[in-house]
CSV table of C-alpha atoms in Angstrom, one decimal:
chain,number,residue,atom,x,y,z
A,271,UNK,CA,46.8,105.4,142.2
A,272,UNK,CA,43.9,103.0,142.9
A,273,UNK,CA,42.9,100.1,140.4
A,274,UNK,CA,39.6,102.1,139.2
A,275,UNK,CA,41.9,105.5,138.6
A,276,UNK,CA,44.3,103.2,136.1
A,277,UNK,CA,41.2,101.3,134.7
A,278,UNK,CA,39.5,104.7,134.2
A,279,UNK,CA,42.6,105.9,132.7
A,280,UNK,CA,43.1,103.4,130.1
A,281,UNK,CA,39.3,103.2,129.3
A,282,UNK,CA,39.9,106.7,128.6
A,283,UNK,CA,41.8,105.8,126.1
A,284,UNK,CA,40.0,103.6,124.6
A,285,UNK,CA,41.8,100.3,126.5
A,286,UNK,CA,40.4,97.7,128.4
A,287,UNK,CA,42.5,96.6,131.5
A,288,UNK,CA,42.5,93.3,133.2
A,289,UNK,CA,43.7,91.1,136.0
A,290,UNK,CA,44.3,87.7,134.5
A,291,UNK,CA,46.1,84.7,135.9
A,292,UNK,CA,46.3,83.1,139.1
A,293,UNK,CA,45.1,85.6,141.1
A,294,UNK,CA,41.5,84.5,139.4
A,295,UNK,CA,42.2,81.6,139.8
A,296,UNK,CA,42.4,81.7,143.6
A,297,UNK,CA,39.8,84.7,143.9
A,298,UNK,CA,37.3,81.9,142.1
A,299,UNK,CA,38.3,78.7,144.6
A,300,UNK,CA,37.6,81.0,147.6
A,301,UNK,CA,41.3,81.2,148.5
A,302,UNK,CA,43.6,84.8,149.3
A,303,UNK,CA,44.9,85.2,146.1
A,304,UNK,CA,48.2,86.9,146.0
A,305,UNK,CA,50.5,89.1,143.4
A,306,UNK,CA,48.1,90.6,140.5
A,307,UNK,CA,49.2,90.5,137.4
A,308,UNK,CA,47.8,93.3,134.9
A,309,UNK,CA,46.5,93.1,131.0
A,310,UNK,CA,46.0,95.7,129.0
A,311,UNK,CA,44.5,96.1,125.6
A,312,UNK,CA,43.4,98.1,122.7
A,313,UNK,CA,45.8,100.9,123.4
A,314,UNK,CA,49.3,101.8,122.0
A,315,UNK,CA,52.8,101.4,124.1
A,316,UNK,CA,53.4,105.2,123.1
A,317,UNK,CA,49.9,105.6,124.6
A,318,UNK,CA,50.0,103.9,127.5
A,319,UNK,CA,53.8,105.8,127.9
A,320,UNK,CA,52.2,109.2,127.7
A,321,UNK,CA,49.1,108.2,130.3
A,322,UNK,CA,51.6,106.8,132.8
A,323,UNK,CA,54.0,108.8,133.0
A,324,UNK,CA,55.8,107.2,136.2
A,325,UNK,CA,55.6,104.1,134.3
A,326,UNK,CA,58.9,102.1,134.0
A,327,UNK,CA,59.4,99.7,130.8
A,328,UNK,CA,61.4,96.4,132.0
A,329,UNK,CA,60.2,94.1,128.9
A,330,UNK,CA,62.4,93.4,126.1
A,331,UNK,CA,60.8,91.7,123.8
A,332,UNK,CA,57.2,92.5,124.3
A,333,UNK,CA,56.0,95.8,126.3
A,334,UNK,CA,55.6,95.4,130.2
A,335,UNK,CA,55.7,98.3,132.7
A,336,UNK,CA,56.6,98.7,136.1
A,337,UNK,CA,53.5,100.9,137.4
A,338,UNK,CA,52.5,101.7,141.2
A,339,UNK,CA,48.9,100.5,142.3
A,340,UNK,CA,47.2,100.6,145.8
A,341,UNK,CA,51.3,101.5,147.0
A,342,UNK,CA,52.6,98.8,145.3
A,343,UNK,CA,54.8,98.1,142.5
A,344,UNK,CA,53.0,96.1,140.2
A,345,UNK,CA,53.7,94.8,136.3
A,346,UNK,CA,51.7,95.5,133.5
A,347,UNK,CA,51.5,94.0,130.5
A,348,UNK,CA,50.4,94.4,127.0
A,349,UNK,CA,48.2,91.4,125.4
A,350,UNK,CA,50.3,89.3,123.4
A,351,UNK,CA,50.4,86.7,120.7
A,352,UNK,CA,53.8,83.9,120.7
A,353,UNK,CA,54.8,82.1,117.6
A,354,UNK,CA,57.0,79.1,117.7
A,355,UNK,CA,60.2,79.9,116.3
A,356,UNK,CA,62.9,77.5,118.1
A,357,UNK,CA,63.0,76.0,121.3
A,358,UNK,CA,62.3,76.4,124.7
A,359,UNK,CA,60.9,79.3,126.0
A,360,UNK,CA,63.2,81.7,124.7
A,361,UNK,CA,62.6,80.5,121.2
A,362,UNK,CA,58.9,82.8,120.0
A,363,UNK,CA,57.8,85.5,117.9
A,364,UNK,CA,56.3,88.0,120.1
A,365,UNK,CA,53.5,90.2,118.8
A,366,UNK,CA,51.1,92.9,120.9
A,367,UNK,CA,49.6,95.2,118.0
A,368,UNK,CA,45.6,94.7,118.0
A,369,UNK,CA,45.7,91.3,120.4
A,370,UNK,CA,42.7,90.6,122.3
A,371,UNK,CA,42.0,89.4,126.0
A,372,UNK,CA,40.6,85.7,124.3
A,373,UNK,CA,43.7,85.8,122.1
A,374,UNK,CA,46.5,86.1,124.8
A,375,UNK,CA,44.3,84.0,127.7
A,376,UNK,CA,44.7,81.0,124.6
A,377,UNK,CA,48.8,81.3,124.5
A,378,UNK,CA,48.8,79.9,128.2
A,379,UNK,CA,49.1,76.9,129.7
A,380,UNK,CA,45.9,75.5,131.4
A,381,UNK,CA,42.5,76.4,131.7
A,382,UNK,CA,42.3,77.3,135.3
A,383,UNK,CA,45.2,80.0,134.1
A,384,UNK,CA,43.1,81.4,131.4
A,385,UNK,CA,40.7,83.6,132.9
A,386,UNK,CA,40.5,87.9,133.2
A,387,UNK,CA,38.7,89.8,135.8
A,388,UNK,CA,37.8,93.1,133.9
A,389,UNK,CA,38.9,95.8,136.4
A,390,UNK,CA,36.5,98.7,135.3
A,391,UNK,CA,33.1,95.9,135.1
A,392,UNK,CA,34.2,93.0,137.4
A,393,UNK,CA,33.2,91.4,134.4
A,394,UNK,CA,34.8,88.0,134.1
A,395,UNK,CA,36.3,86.6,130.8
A,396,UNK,CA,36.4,82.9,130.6
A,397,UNK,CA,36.4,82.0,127.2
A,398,UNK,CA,37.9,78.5,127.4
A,399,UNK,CA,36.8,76.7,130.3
A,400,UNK,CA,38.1,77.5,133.8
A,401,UNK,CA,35.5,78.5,136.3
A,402,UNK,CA,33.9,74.7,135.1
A,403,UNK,CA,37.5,72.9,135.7
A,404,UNK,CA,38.1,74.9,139.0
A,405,UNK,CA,34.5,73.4,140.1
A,406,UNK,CA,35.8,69.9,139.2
A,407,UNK,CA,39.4,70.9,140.3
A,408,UNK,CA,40.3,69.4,136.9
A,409,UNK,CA,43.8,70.7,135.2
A,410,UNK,CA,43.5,70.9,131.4
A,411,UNK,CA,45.5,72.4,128.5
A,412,UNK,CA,44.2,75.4,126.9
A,413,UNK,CA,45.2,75.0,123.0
A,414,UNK,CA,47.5,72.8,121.4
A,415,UNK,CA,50.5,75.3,122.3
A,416,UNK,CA,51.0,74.1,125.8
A,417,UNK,CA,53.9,72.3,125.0
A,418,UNK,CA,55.5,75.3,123.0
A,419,UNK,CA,57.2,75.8,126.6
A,420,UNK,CA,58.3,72.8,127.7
A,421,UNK,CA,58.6,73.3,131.4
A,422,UNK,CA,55.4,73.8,131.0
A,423,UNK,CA,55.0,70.1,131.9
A,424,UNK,CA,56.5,70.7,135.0
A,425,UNK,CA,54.6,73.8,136.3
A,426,UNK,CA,51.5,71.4,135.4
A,427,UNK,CA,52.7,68.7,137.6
A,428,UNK,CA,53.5,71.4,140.5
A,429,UNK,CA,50.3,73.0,140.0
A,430,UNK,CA,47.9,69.7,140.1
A,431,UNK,CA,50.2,69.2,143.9
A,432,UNK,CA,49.8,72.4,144.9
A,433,UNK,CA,45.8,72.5,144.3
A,434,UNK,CA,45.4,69.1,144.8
A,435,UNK,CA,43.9,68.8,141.2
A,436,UNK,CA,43.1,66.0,139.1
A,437,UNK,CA,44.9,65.7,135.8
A,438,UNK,CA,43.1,65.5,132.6
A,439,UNK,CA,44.6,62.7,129.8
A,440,UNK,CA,44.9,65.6,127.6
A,441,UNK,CA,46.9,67.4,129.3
A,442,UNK,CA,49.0,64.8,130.1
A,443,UNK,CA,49.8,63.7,126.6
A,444,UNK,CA,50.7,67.6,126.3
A,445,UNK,CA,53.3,67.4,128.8
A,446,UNK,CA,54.7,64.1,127.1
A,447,UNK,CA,55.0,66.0,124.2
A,448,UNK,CA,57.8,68.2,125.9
A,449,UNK,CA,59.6,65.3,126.8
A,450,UNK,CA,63.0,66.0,124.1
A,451,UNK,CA,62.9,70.4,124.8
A,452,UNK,CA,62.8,69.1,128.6
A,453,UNK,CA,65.9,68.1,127.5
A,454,UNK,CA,67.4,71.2,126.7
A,455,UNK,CA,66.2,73.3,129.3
A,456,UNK,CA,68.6,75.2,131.9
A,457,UNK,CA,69.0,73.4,135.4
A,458,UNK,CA,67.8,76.6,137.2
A,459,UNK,CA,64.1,76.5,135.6
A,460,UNK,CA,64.1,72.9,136.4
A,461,UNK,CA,65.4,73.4,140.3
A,462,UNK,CA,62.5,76.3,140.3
A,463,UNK,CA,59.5,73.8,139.6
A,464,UNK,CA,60.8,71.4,142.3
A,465,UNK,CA,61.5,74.3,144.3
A,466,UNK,CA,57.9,75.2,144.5
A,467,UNK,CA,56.8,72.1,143.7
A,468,UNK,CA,57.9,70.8,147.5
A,469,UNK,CA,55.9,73.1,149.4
A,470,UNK,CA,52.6,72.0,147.7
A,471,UNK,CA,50.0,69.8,149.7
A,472,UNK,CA,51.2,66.8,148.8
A,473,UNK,CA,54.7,66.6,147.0
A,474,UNK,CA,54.5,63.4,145.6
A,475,UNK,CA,51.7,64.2,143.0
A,476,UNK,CA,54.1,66.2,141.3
A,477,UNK,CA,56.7,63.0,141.0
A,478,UNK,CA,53.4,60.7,140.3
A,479,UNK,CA,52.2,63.1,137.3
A,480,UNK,CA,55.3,63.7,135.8
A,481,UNK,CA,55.9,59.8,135.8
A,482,UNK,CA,52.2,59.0,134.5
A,483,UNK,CA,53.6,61.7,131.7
A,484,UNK,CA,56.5,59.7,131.3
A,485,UNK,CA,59.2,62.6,131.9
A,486,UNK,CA,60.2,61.2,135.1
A,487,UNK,CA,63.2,59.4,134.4
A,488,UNK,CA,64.6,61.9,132.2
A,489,UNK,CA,63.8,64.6,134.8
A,490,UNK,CA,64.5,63.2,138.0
A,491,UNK,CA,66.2,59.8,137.1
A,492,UNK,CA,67.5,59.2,141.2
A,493,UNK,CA,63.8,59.4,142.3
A,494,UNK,CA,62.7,57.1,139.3
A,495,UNK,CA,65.2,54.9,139.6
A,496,UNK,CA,63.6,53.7,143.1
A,497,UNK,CA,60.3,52.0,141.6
A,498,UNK,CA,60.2,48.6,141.8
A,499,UNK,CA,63.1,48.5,144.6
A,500,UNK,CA,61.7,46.1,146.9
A,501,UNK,CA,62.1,46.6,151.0
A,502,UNK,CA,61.6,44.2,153.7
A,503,UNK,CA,57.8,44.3,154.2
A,504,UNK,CA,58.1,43.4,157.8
A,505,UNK,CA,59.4,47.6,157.9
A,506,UNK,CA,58.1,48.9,154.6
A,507,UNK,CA,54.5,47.4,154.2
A,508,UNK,CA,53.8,50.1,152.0
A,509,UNK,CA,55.7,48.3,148.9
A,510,UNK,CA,58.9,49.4,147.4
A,511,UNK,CA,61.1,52.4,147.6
A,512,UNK,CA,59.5,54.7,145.4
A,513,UNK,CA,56.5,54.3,147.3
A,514,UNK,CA,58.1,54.7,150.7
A,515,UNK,CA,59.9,57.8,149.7
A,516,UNK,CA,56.5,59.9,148.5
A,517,UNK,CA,54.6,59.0,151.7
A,518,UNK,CA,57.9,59.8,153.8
A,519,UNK,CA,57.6,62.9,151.5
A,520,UNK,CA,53.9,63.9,151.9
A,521,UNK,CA,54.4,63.0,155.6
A,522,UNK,CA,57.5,65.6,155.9
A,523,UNK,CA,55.4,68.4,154.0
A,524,UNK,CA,52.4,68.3,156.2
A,525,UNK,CA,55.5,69.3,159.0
A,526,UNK,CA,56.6,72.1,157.7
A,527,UNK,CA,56.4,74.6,154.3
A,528,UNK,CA,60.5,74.7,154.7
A,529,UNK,CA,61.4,73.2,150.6
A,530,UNK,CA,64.4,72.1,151.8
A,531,UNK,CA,63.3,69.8,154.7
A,532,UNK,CA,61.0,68.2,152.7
A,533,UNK,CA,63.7,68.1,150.2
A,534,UNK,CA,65.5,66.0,152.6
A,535,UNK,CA,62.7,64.0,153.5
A,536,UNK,CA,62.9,63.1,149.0
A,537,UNK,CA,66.7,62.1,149.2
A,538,UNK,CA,66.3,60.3,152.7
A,539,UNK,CA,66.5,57.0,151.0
A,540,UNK,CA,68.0,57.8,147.8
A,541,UNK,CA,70.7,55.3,147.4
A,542,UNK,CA,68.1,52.2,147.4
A,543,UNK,CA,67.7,53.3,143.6
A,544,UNK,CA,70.9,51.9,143.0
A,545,UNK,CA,70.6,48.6,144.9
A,546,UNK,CA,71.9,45.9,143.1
A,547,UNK,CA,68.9,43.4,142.3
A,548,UNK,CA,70.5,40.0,143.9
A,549,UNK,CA,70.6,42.1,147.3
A,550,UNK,CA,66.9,43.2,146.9
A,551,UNK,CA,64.7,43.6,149.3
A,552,UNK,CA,67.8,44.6,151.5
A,553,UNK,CA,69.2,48.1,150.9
A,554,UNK,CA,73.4,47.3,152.8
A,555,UNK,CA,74.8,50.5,153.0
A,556,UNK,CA,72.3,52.7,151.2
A,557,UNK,CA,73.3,55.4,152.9
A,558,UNK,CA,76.9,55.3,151.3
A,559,UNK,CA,75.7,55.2,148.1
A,560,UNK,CA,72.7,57.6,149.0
A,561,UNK,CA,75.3,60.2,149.2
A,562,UNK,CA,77.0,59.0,146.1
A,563,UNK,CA,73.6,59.3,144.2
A,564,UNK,CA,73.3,63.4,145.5
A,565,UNK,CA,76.2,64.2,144.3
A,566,UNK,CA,76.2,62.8,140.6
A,567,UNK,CA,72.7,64.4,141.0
A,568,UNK,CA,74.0,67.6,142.3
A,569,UNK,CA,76.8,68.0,139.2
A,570,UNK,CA,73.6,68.2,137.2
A,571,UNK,CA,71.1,70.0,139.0
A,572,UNK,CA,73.7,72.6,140.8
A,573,UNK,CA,71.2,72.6,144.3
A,574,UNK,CA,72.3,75.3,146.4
A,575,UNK,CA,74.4,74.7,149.3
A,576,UNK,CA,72.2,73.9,152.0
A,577,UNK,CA,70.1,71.8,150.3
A,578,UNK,CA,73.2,69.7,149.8
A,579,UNK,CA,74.8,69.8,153.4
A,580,UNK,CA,71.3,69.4,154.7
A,581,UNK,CA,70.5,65.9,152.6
A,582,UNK,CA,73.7,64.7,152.9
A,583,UNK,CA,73.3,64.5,156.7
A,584,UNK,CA,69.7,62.8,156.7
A,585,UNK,CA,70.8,60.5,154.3
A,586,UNK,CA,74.3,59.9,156.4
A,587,UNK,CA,72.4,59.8,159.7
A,588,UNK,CA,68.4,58.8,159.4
A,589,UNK,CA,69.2,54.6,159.8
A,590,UNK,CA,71.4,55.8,162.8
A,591,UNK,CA,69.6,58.0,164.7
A,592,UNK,CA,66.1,56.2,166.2
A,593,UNK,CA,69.3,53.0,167.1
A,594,UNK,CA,72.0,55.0,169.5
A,595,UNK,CA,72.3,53.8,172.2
A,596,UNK,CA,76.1,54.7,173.6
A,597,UNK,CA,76.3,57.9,175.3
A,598,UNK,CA,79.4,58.9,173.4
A,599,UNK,CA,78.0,58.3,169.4
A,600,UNK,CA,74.8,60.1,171.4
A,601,UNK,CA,76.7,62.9,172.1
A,602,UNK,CA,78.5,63.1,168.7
A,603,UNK,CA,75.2,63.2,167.0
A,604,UNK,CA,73.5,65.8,169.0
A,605,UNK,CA,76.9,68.0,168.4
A,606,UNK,CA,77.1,67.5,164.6
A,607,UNK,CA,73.3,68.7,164.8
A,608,UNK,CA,74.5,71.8,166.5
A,609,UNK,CA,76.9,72.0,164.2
A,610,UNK,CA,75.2,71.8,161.0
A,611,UNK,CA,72.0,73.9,162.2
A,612,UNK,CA,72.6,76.9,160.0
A,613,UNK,CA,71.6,74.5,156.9
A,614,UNK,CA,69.2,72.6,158.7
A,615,UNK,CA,67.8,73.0,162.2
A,616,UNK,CA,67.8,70.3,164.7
A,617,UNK,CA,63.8,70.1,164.9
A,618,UNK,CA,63.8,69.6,161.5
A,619,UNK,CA,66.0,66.4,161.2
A,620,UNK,CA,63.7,64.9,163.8
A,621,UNK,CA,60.9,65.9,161.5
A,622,UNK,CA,62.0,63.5,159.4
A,623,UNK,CA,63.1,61.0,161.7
A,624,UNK,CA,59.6,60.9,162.7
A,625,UNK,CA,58.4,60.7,159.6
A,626,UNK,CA,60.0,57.4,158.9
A,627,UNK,CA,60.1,55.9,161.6
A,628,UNK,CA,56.4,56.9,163.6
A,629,UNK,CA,58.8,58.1,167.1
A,630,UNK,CA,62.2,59.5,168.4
A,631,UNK,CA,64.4,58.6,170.7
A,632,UNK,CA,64.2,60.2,173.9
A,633,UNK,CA,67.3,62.2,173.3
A,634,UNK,CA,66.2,63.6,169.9
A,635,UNK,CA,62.7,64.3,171.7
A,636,UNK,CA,64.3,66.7,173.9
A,637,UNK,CA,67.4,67.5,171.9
A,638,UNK,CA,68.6,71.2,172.9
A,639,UNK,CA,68.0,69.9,176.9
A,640,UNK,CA,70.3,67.6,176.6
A,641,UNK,CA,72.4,69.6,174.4
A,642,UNK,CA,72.2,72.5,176.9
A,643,UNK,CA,73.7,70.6,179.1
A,644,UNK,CA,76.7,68.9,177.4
A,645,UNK,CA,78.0,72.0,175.6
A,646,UNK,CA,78.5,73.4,179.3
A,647,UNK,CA,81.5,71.2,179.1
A,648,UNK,CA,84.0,73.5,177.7
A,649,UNK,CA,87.4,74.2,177.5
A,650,UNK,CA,87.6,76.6,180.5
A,651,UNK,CA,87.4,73.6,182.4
A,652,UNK,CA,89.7,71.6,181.2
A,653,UNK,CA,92.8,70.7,183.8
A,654,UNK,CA,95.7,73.0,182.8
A,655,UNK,CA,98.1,70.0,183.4
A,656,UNK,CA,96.6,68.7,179.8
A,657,UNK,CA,97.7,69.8,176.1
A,658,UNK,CA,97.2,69.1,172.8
A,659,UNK,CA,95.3,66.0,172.0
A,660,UNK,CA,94.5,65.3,175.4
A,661,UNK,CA,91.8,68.9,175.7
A,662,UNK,CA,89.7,67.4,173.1
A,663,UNK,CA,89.8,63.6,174.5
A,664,UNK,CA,89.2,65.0,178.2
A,665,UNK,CA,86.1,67.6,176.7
A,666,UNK,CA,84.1,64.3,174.7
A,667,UNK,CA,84.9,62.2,177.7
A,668,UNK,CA,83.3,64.4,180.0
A,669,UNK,CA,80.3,65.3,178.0
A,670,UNK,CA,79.7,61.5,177.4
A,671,UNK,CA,79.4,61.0,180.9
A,672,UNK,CA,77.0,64.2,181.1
A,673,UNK,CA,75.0,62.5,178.4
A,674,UNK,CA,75.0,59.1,180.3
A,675,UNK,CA,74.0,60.6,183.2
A,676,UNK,CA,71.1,62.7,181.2
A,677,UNK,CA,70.1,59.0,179.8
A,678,UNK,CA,69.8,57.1,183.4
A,679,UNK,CA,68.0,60.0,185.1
A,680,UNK,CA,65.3,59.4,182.3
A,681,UNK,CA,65.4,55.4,182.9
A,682,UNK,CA,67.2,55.0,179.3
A,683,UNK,CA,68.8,51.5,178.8
């Protein structure tokens, strides 16, 4: 079924369908937009049921169908109209009897959000502002019920990084308004902002709106905690650790659209928040207490497994890494890379290596080379007089010297 055969079809019945959300969004700033999501109104459920017949209902609490368009499974929705009732987004009255297109686009959260393409017409329906605020790439709330869902604050902040928008004052004293519900929400929504949030343009709006909002520190209290940590300007002209960490961060996400990288590339310096003042501008042994900071963090975030493994090894290793200069710690390092390459892959540690310190080492720049070589030192060659102990001692030694020798041949001190 093509989009005019189901717009034709609900006309029919006296309906009006619509695609509404960001996929007008994106169709109005010239961009590919991507899923569509469908609106219908002025027609029944039971309607809409006997129309469709292949139509599959997955909403509980207000009608949406699974229906195939163009080959591809697609939701539809009814209009709808949310009441307050409790908190967070659970807590809503939901109606869909005799809601119009205006009536639902005001329920959401910003203008840019609040626009309907007609499907039969092309027609578009902009009743509160968008088309202007995309033209001025200006984020603002819709109605006074943007902070009915309180991570809405947060899917405002990921959005302004992801366009690159500017934030109106409005809106942010709409986020601040969520600040207690933010409270209460679940990790997982919370992980799913920052989650997306990290592959926008430039990460560190999201962590610079949110703070400007005020919800910062009770949302991310390890990445607030680094303002006004002072570093040695001589290394860190930029000013103090919070600073540092969202260039670092924007740096890292120009790199790669991997969220857990530039995850990484966030955490890198993460124990400087906990610095004690009296040893300020000096960060001793931040990366101890870097990995201290992830986990207290992780107990109440619950990041996935390889987001964890993979920080935990850039914060372990990124002081480290640009200063080897033994063949042996070399060689360790370029085997605990091998090692931990199915969380995060060796090109993508140097990423950030890069990132914060403007160059690698020569080893790092041509890391599986020199790997290549020292992992064809293996146990089949290891003199059958030797046992125990003495198979592992004899297989580092040897690939040390295979690493020295890899240095000297490329005129490394």
């Amino acid at each position: 079924m093509t989009e005019k055969e189901f717009s034709t079809r609900i006309a029919a019945a006296g309906g009006t369908a619509y695609i509404v959300g960001g996929w007008v969004r994106d169709w109005l700033r010239g961009k590919a937009p991507h899923d569509k999501d469908y609106v219908v109104v002025g027609i029944s459920k039971d309607n809409f049921i006997n129309i469709f017949r292949d139509a599959k209902l997955i909403g509980n609490s207000f009608p949406v169908f699974l229906l195939e368009i163009h080959g591809v499974k697609c939701e539809v929705a009814f209009a709808r109209r949310e009441t307050k009732n409790g908190t967070g987004y659970r807590g809503f009255d939901i109606s869909s009897a005799g809601v119009t297109i205006e009536e639902d686009l005001y329920r959401r959260d910003t203008t840019v959000n609040s626009m309907a393409v007609n499907l039969l017409t092309g027609e578009l329906v902009d009743p509160y502002g968008g088309k202007k605020d995309i033209e001025r790439h200006l984020l603002r709330p819709v109605s006074e019920h943007f902070s009915e869902d309180p991570v809405r604050a947060l899917r405002a902040a990921r959005q302004a990084a992801q366009l690159d928008y500017l934030v109106s004052d409005e809106l942010i004293a709409a986020m601040h308004q969520c600040k207690d519900e933010l409270k209460l929400e679940p990790p997982e929504r919370i992980f799913g902002e920052l989650k997306k949030a990290l592959t926008a343009q430039k990460p560190s709006n999201f962590f610079r709106i949110l703070q400007r909002a005020e919800l910062l520190n009770d949302l991310f209290p390890e990445i607030y905690a680094l303002i006004g940590k002072s570093q040695p300007l001589e290394f860190h002209p930029e000013g103090d650790a919070f600073e540092h960490t969202m260039n670092l961060t924007d740096k890292v996400a120009t790199m790669t659209d991997n969220p857990v990288v530039v995850f990484c590339g966030l955490v890198h310096d993460i124990g400087k928040g906990v610095t004690p003042r009296e040893m300020l501008p000096h960060h001793y042994d931040h990366e101890k207490t870097g990995l201290q900071v992830l986990a207290e963090w992780n107990q109440r975030a619950k990041f996935p497994r390889a987001w964890v493994r993979s920080a935990a090894l850039v914060i372990e290793e990124h002081m480290r890494a640009p200063l080897l200069k033994k063949a042996g710690k070399i060689t360790e390092l370029i085997l605990l890379l091998d090692k931990m390459k199915k969380y995060i892959l060796p090109e993508d540690f140097c990423k950030i290596i890069m990132a914060d310190h403007g160059s690698l080492p020569i080893y790092l720049e041509e890391y599986y080379d020199l790997n290549n070589k020292i992992m064809e030192v293996n146990g089949a060659m290891v003199p059958k007089s030797l046992t125990g102990r003495q198979i592992g001692e004899w297989i580092a030694h040897k690939r040390a010297d295979v690493c020295a020798k890899w240095l000297k041949e490329r005129n490394t001190p």
